[in-house]
Short mmCIF file of C-alpha atoms in Angstrom, two decimals:
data_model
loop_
_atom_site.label_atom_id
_atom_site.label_comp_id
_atom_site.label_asym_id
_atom_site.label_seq_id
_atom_site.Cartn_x
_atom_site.Cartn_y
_atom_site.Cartn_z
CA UNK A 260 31.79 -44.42 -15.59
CA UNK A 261 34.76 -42.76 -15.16
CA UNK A 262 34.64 -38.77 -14.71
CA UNK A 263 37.79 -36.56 -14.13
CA UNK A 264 37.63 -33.02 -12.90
CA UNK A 265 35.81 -31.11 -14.80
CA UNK A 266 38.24 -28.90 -16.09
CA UNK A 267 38.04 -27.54 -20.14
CA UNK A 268 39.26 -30.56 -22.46
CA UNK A 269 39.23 -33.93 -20.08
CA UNK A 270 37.45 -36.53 -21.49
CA UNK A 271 34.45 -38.50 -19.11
CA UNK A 272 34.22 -42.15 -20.13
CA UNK A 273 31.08 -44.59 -19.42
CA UNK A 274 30.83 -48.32 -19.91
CA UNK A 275 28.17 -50.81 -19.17
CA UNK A 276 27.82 -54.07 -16.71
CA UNK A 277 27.85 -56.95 -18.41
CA UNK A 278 24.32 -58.02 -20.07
CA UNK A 279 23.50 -54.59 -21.31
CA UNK A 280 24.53 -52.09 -24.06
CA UNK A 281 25.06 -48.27 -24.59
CA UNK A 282 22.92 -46.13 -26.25
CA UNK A 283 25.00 -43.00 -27.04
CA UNK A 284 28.38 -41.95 -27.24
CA UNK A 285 30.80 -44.07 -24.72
CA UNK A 286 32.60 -40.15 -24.07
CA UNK A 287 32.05 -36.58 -23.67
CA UNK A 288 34.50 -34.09 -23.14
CA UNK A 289 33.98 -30.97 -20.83
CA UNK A 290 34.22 -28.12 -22.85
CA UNK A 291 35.07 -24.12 -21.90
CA UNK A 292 31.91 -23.66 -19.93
CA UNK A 293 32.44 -26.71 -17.71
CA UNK A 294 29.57 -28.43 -19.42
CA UNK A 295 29.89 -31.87 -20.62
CA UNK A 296 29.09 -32.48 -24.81
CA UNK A 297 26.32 -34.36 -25.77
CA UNK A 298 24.06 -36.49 -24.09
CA UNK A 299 24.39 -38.82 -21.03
CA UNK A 300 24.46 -42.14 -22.41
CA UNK A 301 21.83 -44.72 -21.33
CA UNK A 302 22.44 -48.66 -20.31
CA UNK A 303 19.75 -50.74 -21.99
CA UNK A 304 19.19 -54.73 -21.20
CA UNK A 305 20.23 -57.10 -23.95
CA UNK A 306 17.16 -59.27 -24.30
CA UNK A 307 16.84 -62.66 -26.27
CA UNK A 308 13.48 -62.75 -28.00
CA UNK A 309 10.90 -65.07 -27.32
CA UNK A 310 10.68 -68.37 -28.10
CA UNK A 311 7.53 -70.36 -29.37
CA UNK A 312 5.92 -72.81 -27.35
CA UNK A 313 7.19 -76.10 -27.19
CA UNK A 314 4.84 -79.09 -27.91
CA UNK A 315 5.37 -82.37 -26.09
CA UNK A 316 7.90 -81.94 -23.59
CA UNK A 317 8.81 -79.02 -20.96
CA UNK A 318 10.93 -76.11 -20.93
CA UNK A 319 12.50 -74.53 -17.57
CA UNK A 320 12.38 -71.56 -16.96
CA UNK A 321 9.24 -70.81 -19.31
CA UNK A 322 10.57 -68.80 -22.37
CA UNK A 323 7.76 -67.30 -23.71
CA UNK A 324 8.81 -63.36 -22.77
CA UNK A 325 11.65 -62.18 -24.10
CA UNK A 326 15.02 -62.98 -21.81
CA UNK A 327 17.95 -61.66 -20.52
CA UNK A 328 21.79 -61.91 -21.22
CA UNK A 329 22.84 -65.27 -20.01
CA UNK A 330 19.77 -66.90 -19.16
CA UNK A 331 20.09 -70.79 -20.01
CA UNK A 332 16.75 -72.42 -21.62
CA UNK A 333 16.16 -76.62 -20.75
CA UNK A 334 14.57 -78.45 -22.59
CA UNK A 335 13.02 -82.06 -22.14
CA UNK A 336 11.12 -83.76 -24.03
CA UNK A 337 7.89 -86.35 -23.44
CA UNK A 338 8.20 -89.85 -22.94
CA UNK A 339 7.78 -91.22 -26.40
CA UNK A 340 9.21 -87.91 -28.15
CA UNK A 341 13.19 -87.67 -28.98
CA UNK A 342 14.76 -84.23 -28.75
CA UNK A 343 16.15 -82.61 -32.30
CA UNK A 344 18.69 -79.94 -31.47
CA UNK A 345 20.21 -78.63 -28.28
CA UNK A 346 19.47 -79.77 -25.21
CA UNK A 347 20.51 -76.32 -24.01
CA UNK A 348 20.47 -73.04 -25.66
CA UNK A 349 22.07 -69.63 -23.93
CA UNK A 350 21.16 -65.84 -24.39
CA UNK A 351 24.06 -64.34 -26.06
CA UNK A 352 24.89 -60.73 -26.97
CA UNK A 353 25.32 -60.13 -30.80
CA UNK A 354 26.40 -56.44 -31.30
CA UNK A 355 23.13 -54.49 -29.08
CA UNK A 356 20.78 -57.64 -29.38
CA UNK A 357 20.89 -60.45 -27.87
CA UNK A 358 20.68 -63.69 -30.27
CA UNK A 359 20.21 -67.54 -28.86
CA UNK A 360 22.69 -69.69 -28.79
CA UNK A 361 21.53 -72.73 -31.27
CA UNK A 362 18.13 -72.57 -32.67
CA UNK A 363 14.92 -74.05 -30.39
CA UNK A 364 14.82 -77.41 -30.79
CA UNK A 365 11.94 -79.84 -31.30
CA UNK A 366 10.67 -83.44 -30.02
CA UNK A 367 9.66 -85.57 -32.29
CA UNK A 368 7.62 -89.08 -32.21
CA UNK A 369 9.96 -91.88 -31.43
CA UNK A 370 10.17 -93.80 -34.96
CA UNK A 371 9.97 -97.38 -34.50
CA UNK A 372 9.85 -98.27 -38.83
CA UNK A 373 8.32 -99.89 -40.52
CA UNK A 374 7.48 -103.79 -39.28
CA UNK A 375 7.40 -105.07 -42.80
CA UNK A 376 4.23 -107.24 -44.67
CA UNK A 377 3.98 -111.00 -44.34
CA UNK A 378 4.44 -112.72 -46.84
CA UNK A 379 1.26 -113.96 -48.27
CA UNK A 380 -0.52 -111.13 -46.39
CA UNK A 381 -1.30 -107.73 -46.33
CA UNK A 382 -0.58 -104.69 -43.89
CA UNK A 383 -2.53 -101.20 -43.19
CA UNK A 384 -1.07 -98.61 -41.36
CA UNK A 385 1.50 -96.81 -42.79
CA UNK A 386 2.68 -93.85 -40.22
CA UNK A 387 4.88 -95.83 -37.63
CA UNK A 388 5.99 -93.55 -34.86
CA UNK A 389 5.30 -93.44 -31.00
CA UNK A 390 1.76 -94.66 -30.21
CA UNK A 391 0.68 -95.52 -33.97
CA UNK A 392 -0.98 -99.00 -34.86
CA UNK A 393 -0.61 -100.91 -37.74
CA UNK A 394 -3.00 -104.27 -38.59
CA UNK A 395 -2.11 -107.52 -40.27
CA UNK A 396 -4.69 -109.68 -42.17
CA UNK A 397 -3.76 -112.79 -44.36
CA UNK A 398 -5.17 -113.68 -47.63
CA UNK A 399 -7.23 -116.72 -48.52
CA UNK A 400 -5.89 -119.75 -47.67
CA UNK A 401 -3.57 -118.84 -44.84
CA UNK A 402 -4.02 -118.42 -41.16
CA UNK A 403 -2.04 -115.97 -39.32
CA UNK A 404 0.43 -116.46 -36.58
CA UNK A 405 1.55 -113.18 -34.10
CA UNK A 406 0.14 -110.51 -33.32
CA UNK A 407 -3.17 -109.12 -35.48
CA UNK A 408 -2.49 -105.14 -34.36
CA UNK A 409 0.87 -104.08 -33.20
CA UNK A 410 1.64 -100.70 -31.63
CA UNK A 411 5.13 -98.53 -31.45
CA UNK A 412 6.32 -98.14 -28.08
CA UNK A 413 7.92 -95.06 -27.10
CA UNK A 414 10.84 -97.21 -26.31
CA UNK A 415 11.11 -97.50 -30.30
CA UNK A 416 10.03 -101.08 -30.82
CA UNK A 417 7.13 -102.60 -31.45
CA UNK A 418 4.69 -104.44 -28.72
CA UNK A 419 3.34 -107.95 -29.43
CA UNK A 420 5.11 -110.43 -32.41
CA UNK A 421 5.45 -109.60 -35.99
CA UNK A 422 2.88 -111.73 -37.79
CA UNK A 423 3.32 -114.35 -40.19
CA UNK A 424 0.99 -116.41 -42.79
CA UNK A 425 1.07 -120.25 -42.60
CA UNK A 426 -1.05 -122.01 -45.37
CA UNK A 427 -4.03 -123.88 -44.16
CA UNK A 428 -4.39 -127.57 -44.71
CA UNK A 429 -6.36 -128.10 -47.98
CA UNK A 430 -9.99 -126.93 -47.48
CA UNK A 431 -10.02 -126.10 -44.02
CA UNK A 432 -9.83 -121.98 -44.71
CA UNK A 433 -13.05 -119.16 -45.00
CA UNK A 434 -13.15 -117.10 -47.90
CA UNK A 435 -11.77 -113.54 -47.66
CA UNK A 436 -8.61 -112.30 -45.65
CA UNK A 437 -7.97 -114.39 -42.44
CA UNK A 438 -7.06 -113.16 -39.19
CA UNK A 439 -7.63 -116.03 -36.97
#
């Protein structure tokens, strides 16, 4: 704030620090009874809101008040999980609020896709991200080869080998779908 004399007409000027905003008029102007006009004007914080929690990762520092001008949000995510959005978002001042920079971003389940049906077989399981199994089972008359129950890897790739039907030799096969 800057405040002359206070002699009739001169005009006293305030301004904030950085990270907050002014509530009331930015001058007053000493009038004939050496009183200044108006009101004193007030500094107020600029505050980001709050942001929701965040599932399967971590967050430093822990957003969940609202916070200041210029605080910097982290955020990780969970092995397994891959980070959609910024890795990064900033408290910013939009007019007297403060506004994020980039919205919160979210971790999703690695996605390792779909492993595909043998031919001659059959598959169940159809949701294939981080930690999800899916089954293989043959159908009469062939004998499978790989794995019977694969599982996505946070890594994004499957664990065990991608099965496969080979026909059996005539007769040698049980009714019903084969696993073995």
């Amino acid at each position: 704030m800057r405040v002359p004399s206070r002699q009739y007409g001169r005009v006293a000027s305030y301004s904030c620090d950085t990270g907050y905003f002014m509530e009331g008029f930015s001058n007053r102007t000493c009038g004939e009874s050496g009183k200044w006009s108006g009101d004193e004007p007030i500094c107020k914080e600029i505050l980001c809101p709050a942001l929701q929690t965040h599932h399967f990762g971590s967050v430093s520092p822990l957003p969940y008040s609202p916070q200041p001008y210029g605080t910097t949000i982290k955020f990780t995510c969970n092995m397994g999980y891959k980070l959609y959005g910024n890795g990064a978002i900033i408290c910013q001042k939009r007019g007297s609020s403060g506004i994020w920079s980039a919205t919160q971003p979210t971790c999703r389940p690695v996605d390792c896709g779909n492993p595909g049906v043998p031919s001659d077989g059959a598959k169940q399981g159809g949701v294939y991200t981080f930690g999800s199994n899916v089954t293989f089972q043959c159908q009469p008359g062939y004998k499978l080869r790989g794995s019977v129950q694969i599982q996505c890897q946070a890594t994004g790739s499957w664990n065990g080998s991608l099965a496969q039907c080979d026909a059996c030799p005539h007769n040698t096969y049980k009714t019903g779908l084969n696993t073995e």
